[in-house]
Coordinates of C-alpha atoms and ligand atoms in Angstrom, one line a residue:
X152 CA -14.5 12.9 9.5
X153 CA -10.5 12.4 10.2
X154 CA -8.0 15.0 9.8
X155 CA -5.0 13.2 8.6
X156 CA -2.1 14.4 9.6
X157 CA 0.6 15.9 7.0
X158 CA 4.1 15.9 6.5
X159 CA 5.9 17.1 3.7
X160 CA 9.4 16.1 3.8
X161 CA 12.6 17.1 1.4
X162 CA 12.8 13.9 -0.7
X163 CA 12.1 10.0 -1.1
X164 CA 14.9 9.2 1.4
X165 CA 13.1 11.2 4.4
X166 CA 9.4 10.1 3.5
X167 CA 11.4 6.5 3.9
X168 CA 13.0 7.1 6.8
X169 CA 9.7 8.7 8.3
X170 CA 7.2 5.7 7.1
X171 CA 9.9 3.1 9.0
X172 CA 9.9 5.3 12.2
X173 CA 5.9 4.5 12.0
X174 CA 6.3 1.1 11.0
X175 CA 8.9 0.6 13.9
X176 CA 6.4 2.1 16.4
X177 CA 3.7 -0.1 15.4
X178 CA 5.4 -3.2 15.4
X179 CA 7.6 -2.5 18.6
X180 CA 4.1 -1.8 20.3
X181 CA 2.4 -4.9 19.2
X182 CA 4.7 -7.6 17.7
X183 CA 2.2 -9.7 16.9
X184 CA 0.6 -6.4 14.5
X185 CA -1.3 -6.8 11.3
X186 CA 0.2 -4.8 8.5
X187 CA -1.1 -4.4 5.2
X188 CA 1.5 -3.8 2.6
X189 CA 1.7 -2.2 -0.8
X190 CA 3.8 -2.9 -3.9
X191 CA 5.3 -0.2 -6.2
X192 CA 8.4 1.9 -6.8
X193 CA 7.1 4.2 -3.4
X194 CA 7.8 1.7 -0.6
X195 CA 10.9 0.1 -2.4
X196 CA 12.9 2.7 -0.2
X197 CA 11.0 1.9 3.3
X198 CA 11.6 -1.6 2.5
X199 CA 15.2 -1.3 2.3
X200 CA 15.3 0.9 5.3
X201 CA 13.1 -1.5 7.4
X202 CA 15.5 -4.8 6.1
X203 CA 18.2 -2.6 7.8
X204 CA 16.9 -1.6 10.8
X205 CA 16.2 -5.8 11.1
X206 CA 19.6 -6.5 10.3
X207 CA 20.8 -4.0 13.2
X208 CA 18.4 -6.2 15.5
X209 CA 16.6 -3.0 16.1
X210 CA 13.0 -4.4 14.7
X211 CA 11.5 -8.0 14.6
X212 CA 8.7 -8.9 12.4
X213 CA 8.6 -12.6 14.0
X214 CA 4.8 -12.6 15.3
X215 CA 3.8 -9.8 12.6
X216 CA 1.0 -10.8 10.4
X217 CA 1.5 -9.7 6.4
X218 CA -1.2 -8.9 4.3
X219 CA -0.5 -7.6 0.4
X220 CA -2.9 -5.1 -0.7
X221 CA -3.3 -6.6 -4.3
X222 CA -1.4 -9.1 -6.9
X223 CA -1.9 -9.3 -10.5
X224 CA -5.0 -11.8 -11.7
X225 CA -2.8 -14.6 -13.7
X226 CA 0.8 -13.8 -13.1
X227 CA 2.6 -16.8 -11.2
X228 CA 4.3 -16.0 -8.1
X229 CA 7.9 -16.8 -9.5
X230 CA 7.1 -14.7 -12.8
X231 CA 8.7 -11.1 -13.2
X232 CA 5.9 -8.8 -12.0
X233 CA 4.3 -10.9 -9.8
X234 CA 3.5 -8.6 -6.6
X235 CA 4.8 -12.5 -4.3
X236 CA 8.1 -12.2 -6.2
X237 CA 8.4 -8.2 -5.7
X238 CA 7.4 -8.8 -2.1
X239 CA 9.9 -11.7 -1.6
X240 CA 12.5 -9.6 -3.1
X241 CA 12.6 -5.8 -1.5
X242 CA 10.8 -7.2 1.8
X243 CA 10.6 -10.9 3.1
X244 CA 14.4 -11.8 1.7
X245 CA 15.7 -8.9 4.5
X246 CA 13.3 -9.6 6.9
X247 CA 12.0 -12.2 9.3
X248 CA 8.4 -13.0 8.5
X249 CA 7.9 -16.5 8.3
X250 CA 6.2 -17.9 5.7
X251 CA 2.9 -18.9 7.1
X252 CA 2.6 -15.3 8.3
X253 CA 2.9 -14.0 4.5
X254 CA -0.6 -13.4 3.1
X255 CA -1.5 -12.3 -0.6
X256 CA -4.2 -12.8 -3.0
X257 CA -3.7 -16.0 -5.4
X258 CA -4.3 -14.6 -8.6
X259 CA -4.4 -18.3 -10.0
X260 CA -7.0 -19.6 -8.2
X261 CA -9.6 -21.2 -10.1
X262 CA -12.3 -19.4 -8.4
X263 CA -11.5 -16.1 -8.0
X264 CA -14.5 -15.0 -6.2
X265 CA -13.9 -17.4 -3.5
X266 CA -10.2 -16.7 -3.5
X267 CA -11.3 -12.7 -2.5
X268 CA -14.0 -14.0 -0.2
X269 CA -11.0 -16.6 1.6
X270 CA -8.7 -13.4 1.5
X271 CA -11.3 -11.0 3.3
X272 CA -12.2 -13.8 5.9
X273 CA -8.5 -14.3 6.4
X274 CA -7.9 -10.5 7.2
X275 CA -10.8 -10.5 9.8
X276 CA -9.9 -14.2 11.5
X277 CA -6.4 -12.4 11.9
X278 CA -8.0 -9.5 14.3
X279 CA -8.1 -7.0 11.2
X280 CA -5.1 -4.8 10.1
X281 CA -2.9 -2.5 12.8
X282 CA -1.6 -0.5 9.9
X283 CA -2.2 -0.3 6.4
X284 CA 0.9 1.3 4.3
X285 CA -0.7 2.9 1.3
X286 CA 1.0 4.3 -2.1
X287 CA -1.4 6.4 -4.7
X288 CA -1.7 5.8 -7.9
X289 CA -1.8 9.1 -10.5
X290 CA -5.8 8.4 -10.8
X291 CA -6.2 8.5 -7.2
X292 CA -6.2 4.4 -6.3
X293 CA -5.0 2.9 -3.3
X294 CA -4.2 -0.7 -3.9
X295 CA -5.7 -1.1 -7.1
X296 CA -9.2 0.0 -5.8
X297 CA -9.8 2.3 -9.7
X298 CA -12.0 5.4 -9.7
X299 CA -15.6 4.1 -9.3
X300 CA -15.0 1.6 -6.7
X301 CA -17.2 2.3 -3.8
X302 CA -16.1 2.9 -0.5
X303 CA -17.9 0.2 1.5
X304 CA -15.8 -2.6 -1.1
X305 CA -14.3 -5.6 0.2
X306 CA -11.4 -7.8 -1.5
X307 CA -12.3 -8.0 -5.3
X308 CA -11.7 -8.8 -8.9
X309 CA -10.9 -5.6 -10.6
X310 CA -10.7 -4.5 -14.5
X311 CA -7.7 -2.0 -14.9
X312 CA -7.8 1.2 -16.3
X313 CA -5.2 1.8 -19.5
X314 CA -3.3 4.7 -17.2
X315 CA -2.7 2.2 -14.2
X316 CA -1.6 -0.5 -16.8
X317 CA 0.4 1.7 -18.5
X318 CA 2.1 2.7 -15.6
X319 CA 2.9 -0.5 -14.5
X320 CA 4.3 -1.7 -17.7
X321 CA 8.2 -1.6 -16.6
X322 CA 7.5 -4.5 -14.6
X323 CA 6.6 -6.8 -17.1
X324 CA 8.2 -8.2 -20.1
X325 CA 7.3 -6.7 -23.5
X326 CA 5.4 -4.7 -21.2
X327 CA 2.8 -7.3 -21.2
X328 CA 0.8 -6.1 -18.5
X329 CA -2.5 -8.5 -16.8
X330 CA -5.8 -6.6 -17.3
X331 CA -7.4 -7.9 -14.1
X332 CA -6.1 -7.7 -10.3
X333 CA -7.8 -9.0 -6.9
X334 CA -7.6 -6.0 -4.6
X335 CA -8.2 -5.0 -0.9
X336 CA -11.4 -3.4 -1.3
X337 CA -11.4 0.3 0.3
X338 CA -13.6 -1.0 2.8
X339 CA -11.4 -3.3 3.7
X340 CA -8.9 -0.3 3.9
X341 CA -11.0 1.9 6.2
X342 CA -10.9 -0.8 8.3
X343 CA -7.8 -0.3 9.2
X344 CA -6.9 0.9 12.7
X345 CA -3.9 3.4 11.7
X346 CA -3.3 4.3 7.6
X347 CA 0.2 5.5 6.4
X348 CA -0.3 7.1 3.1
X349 CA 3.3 7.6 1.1
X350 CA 3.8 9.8 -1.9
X351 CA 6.8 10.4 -4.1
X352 CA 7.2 12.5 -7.3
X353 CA 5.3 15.5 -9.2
X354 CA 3.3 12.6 -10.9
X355 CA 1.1 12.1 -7.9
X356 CA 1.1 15.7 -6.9
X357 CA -2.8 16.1 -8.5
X358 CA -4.2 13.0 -7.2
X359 CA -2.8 13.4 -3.6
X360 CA -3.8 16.9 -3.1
X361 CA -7.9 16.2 -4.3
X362 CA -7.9 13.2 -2.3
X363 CA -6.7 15.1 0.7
X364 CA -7.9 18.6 -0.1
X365 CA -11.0 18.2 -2.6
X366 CA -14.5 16.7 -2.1
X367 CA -14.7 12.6 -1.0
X368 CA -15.9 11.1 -4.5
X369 CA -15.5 7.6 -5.6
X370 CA -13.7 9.3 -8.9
X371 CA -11.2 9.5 -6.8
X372 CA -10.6 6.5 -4.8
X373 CA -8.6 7.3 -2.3
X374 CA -10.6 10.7 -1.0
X375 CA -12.1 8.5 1.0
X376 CA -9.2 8.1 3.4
X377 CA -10.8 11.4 4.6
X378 CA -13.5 9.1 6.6
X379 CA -10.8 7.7 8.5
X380 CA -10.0 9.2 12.1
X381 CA -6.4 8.0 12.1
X382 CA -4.2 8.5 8.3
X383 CA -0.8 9.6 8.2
X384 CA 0.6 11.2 4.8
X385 CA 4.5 11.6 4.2
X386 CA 4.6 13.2 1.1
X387 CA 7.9 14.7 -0.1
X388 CA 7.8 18.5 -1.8
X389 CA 7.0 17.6 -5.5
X390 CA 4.0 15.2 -4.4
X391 CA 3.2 18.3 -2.6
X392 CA 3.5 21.2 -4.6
X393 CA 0.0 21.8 -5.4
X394 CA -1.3 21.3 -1.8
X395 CA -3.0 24.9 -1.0
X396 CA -1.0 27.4 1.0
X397 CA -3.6 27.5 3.9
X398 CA -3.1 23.4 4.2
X399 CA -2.5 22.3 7.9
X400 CA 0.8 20.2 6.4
X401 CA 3.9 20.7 8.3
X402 CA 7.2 21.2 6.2
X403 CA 10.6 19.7 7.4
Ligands
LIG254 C1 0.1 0.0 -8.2 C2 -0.2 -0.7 -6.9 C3 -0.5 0.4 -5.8 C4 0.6 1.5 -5.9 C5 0.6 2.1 -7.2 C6 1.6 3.2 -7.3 O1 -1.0 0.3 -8.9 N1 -1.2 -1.6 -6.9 O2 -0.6 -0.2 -4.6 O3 0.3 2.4 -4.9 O4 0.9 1.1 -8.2 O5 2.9 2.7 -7.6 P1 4.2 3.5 -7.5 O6 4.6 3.6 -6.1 O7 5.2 2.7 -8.4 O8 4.0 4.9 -8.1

């Protein structure tokens, strides 16, 4: 059983700033790390931050390895939405990943069940992943791992729930959003050596304080990061406002 360690910080900037100091101390320590990266308006911020900190020639991601968490089953990578396209633009346009060294699910592929089996192989052959850079969604999923998915789950096909479509629905036209996703199982997750959990906004505030706080339950998904020795949680004060006074999260 892990204790993750808990910061709550003022606002979105700082939880930013924070997640990139992490980042930057991963990848400074091992440049040839394997990072698992999430999509969402949460990391937009730590993206940005990271593109600048590259820019200043502080941080290289040359010999980095890139894996997504998820993409949409059936969206092209140039079409609005697309978790490639989102990628391409807040991350890998500021950044120096080469291509080769860019990994995400092809939701396309005419076998889907192969294309998460090739994903999952991919992920191991690479040495598995350094750090995995979580969001949460207001259910409780990490990547798109929906309440109900077990814990020992490798990269799969998965049905979304009408909440996570719905609020996902900016990102698509006519709010059109794809039912199905491949995902990062949460096995594939635990993996992980080091998880950085980030958490923005009063929406998340009930999800992130059961999965860190209540019991570990497949209802919700991501209470399962409480197996893992090493998670990190920046959360700034309205994720956190329903965390219990006698939590052991430090306030800045
Ligand atoms: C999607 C992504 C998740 C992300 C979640 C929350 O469902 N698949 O990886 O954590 O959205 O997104 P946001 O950061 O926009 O709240």
């Amino acid at each position: 059983m892990g204790h993750p360690i808990i910061h709550v910080v003022r606002d979105a900037d700082v939880v930013a700033q924070q997640a990139a100091d992490i980042v930057g101390e991963v990848v400074r320590a091992h440049p040839t790390a394997v990072l698992a990266l999430p999509t969402g308006r949460t990391p937009i911020e730590l993206y940005q931050k990271l593109g600048v900190r590259h820019r200043r020639g502080e941080l290289s991601f040359a010999h980095t390895q890139i894996f997504n968490l998820d993409e949409w089953v059936g969206v092209a990578p140039a079409s609005p939405g697309s978790y490639a396209r989102f990628m391409e633009e807040h991350f890998y346009a500021h950044v120096d990943v080469p291509a080769p060294q860019r990994h995400i699910p092809n939701g396309l592929a005419p076998n889907l069940g192969v294309e998460c089996e090739r994903y999952e192989k991919l992920i191991r052959q690479s040495g598995g992943i350094d750090l995995a850079v979580l969001g949460i969604g207001s259910n409780g999923h990490i990547g798109f791992n929906e309440p109900g998915t077990p814990e020992d789950s490798c990269t799969h096909v998965v049905l979304l729930s009408t909440l996570t479509r719905r609020a996902n629905a900016y990102a698509f036209p006519r709010g059109q959003v794809p039912h199905r996703a491949i995902t990062m199982g949460i096995g594939t997750i635990l993996d992980a050596r080091q998880i950085l959990l980030l958490a923005v906004g009063s929406t998340k505030a009930n999800a992130l304080t059961k999965a860190l706080f209540g019991n570990v339950t497949p209802s919700v998904p991501a209470s399962f990061l409480q197996h893992h020795a090493n998670v990190t949680v920046i959360a700034d004060t309205a994720a956190a406002m329903l965390f219990p006074r006698s939590s052991a999260a430090s306030y800045s």
